[in-house]
Coordinates of C-alpha atoms and ligand atoms in Angstrom, one line a residue:
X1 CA 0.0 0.0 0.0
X2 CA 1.4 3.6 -0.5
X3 CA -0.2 7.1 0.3
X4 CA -2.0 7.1 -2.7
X5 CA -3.6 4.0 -2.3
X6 CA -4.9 4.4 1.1
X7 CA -9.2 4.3 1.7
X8 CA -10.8 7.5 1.5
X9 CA -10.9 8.9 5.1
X10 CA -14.6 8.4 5.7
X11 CA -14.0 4.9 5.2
X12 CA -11.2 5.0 8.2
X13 CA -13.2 6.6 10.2
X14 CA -16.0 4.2 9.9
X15 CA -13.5 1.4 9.9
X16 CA -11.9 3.0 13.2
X17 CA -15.0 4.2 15.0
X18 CA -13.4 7.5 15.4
X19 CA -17.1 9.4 15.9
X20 CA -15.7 12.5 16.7
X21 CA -15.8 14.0 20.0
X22 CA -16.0 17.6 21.0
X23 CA -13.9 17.2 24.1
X24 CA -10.9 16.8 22.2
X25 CA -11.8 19.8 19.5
X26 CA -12.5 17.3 17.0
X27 CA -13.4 18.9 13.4
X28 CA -11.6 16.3 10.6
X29 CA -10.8 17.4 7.1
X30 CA -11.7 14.8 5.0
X31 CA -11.3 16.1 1.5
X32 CA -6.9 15.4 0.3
X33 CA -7.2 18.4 -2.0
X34 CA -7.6 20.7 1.1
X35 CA -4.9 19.0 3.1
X36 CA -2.3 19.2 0.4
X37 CA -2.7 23.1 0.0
X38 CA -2.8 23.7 4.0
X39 CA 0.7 21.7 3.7
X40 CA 2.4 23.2 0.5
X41 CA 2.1 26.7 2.7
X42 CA 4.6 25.1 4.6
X43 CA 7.0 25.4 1.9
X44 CA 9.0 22.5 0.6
X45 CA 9.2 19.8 3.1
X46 CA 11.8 17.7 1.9
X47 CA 14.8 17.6 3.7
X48 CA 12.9 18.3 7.2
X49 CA 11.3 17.1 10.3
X50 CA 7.6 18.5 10.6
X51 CA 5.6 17.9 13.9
X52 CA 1.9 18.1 13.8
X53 CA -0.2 18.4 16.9
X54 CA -3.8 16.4 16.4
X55 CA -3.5 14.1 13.5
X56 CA -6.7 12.7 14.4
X57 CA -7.1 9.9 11.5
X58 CA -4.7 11.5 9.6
X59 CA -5.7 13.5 6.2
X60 CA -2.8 16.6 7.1
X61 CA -0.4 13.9 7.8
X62 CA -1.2 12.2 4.6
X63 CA -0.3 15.5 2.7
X64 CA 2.6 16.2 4.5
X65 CA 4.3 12.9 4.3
X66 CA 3.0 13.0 0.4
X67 CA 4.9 16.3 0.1
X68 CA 8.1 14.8 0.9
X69 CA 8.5 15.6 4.6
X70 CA 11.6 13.5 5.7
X71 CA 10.0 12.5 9.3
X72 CA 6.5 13.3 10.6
X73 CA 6.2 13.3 14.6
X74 CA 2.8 13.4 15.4
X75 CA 1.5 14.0 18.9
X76 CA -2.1 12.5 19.5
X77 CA -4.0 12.7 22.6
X78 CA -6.8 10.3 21.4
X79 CA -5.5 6.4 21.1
X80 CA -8.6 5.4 19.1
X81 CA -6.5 7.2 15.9
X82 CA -3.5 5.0 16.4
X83 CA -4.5 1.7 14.4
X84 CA -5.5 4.5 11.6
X85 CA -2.4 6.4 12.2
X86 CA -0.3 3.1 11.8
X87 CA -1.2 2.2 8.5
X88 CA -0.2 5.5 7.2
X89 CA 3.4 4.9 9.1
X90 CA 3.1 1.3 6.7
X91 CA 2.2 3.2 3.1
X92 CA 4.9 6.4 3.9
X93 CA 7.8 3.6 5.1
X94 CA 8.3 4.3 8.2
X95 CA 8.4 8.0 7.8
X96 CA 5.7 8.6 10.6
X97 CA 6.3 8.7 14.0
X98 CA 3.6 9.2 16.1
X99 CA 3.7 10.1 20.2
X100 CA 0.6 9.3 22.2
X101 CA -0.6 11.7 25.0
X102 CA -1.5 15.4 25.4
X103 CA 0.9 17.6 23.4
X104 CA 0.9 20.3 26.6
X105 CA 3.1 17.9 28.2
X106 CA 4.5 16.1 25.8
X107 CA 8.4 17.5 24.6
X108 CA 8.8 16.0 21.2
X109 CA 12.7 17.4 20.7
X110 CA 14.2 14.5 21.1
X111 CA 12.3 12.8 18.6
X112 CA 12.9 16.2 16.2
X113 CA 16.2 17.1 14.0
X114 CA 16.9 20.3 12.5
X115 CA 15.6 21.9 10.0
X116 CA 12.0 21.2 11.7
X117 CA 8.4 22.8 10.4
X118 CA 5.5 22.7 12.7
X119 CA 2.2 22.1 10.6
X120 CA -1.1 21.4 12.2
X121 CA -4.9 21.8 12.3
X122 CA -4.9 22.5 16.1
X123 CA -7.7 21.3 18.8
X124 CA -9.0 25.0 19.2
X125 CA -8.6 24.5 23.1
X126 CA -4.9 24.1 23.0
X127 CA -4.3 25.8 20.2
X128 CA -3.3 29.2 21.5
X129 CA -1.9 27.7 24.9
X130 CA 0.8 26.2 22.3
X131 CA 1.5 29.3 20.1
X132 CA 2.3 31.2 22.8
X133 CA 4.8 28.4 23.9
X134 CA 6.2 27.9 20.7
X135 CA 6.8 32.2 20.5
X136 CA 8.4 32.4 23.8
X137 CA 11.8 30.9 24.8
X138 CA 14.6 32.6 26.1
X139 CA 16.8 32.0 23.6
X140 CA 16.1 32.9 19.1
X141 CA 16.0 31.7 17.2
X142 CA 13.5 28.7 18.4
X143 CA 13.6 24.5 17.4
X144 CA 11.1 25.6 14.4
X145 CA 11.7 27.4 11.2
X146 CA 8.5 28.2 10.7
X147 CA 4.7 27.2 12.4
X148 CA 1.6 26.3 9.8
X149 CA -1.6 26.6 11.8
X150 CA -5.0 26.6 11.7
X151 CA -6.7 28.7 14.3
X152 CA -10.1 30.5 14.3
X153 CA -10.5 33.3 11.9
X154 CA -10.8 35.8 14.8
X155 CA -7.4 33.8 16.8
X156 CA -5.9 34.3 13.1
X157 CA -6.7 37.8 13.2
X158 CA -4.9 39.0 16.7
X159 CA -2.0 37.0 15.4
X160 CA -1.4 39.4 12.5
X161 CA -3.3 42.5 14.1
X162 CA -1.6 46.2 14.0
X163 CA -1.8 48.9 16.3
X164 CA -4.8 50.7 16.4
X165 CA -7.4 47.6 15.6
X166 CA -9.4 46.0 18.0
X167 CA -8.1 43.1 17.5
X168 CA -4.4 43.9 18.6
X169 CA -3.2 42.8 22.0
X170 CA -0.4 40.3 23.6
X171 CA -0.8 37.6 20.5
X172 CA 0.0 40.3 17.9
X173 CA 3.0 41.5 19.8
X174 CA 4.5 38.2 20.9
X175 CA 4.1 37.0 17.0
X176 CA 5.8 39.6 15.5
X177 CA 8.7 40.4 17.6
X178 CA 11.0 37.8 16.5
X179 CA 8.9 36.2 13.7
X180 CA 6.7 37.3 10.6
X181 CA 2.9 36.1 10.5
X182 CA 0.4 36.2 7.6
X183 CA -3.0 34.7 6.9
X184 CA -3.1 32.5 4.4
X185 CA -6.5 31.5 3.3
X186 CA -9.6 30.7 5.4
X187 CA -11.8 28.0 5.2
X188 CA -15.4 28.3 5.7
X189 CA -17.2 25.4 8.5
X190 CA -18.7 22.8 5.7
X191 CA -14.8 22.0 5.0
X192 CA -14.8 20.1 8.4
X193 CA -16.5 17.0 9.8
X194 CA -19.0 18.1 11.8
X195 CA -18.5 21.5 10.8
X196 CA -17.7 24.2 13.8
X197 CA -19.2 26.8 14.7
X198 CA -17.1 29.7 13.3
X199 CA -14.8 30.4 10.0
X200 CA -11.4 29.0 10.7
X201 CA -7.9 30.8 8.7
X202 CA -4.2 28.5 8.4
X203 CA -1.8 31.0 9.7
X204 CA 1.8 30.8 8.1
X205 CA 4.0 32.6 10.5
X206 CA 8.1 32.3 10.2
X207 CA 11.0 32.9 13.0
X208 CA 12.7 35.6 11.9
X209 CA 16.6 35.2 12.3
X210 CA 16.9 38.0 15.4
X211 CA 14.2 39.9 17.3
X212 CA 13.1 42.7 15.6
X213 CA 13.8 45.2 18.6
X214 CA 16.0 44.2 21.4
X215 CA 13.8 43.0 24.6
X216 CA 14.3 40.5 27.1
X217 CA 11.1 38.1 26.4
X218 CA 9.7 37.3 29.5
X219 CA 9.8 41.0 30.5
X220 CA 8.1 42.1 27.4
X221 CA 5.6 39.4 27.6
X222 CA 4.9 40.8 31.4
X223 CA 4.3 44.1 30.3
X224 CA 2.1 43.3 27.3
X225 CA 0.3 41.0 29.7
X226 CA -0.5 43.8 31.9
X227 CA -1.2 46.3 29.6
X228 CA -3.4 44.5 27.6
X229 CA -5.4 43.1 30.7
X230 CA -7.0 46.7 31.4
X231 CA -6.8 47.7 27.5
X232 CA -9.1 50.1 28.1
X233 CA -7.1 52.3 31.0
X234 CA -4.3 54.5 30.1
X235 CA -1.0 53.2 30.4
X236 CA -0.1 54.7 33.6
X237 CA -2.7 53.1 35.5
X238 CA -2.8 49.9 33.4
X239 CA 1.3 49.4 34.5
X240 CA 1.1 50.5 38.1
X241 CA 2.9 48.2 40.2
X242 CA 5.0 47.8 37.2
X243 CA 8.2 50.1 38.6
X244 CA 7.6 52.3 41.7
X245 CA 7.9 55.4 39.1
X246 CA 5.6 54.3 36.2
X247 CA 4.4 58.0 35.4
X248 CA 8.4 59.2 34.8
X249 CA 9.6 55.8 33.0
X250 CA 6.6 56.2 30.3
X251 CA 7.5 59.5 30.2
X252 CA 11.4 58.9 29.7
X253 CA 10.9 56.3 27.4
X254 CA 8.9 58.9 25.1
X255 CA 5.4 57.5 25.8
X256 CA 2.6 59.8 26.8
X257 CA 1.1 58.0 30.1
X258 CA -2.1 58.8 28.7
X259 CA -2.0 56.1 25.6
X260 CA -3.6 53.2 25.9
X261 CA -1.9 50.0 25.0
X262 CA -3.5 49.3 21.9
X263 CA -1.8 52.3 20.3
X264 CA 1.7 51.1 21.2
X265 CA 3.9 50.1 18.2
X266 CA 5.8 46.7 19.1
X267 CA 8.8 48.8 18.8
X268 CA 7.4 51.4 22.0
X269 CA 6.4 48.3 23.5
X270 CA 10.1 46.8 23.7
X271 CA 11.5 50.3 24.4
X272 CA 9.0 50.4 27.4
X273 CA 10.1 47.0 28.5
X274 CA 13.7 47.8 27.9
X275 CA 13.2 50.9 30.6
X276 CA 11.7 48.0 33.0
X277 CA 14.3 46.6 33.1
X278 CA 17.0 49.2 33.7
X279 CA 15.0 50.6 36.2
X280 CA 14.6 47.2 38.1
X281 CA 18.6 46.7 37.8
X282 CA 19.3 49.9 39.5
X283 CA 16.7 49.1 42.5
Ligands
SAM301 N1 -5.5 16.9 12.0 C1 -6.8 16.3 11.9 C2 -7.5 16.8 10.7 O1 -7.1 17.9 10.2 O2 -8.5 16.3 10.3 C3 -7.6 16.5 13.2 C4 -7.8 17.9 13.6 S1 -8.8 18.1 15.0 C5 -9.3 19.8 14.8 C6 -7.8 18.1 16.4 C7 -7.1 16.9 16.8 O3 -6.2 17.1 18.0 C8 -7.9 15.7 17.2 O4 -7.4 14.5 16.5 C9 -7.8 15.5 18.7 O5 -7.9 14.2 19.2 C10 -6.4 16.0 18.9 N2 -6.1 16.6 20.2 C11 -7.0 17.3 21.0 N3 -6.4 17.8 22.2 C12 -5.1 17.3 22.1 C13 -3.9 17.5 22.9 N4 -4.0 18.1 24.1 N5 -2.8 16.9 22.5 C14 -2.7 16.2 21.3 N6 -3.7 16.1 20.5 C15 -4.9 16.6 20.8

């Protein structure tokens, strides 16, 4: 049997009994056209390692392993995909590797070699939980060259959001400081089985080499955090608490205290968490 010769994936999931469940944010593609496009915006796959999160009974993995991908690791928290999943191990030659358990606490890097591509249709309730993960270790650039995802259309949106829009806020900033996100298409609910309830959007987003703006990470994320959580108050009394002298540090880092936070360019934000920092070195 090869990938091209596998049953259509209504049959496997008949043949499986994989009814899906909505605990585990199950919404399958079943039609191969679709999962061949969401890979090829991964870019050519030969010569690396791609991990998906969710294979479920496994049309993205078909299409990534179909587009060359020298290893698939696959981490899938429901077991009742596994017999499914093993047969497309058999038709790609051994070229899938899949891990069992709950990808929150699973650490596939030992299974992963460089140069690795994360591609996935994401269970919407871990979904953003693992972005913001893969976006924030200490040290750039990160195990991944770039991440393929689907999210929600309006997830999708903060990702890419700019200053200004409603939609901006600690997901815009962390995903473009030291990376470049763009929407790619979106995919209305009758492409899923059962359909959700909302429009979903595969998100290409790629590390970037260097942050754009030099800021420690967690700091920055701190700041964001807390400035975003009262987006509606000015920034001096959104960051209080911050520094002992918030008023003075906004001011010295050329930010009117007045703003509020969704008018901050990522580059005031890392200037602002740049004067954090100083100011908590000298305390
Ligand atoms: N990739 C498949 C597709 O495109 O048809 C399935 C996508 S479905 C939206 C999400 C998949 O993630 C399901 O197979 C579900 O069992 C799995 N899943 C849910 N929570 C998970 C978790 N915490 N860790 C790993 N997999 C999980």
């Amino acid at each position: 049997m090869s990938l091209s010769t596998l049953p259509p994936l209504r049959e496997v999931i008949a043949a499986h009994g994989l009814a899906a469940r909505k605990s585990l944010g199950q919404n399958f593609l079943l039609d191969l056209n679709l999962t061949g496009k969401i890979a090829r915006q991964a870019g050519d796959l030969r010569g690396c390692d791609v991990l998906e999160i969710g294979p479920g009974p496994g049309g993205l993995t078909r299409a990534l392993l179909a587009e060359g991908a020298r290893k698939v690791v696959a981490i899938e928290a429901d077991p009742r995909c596994l017999p499914a999943l093993a047969e497309i191990n058999a038709a790609a030659g051994g070229r899938l590797e899949v891990l069992s358990g709950d990808a929150l606490k699973l650490d596939p890097s030992a299974h992963l070699q460089a140069p690795v591509k994360v591609v996935a249709n994401l269970p919407y309730n871990v979904g953003t939980e693992l972005l913001v993960r893969w976006l924030s270790p200490d040290t750039w650039p990160p195990f991944w060259e770039s991440l393929t995802l689907m999210f929600q259309r309006e997830v999708a949106e903060r990702i890419v959001a700019k200053p200004g829009s409603k939609a901006y806020g600690r997901l815009a900033v962390l995903s473009q400081f030291r990376a470049e996100p763009r929407i790619c298409f979106e995919l209305p609910p009758q492409a899923f089985s059962p359909p959700p309830k909302v429009t979903s959007a595969v998100v290409h987003i790629k590390a970037l080499p260097a942050p754009r703006f030099a800021a420690a990470p967690k700091l920055l994320s701190e700041v964001v955090a807390r400035a975003f959580n009262q987006r509606r108050k000015m920034l001096r009394a959104s960051l209080k608490g911050l520094v002992p002298e918030i008023q003075s540090l906004l001011e010295s880092a050329g930010i009117d205290p007045q703003r509020r936070a969704e008018t901050l360019s990522l580059e005031e934000f890392c200037k602002l968490s740049e004067a954090v920092r100083v100011a908590r070195s000298q305390r």
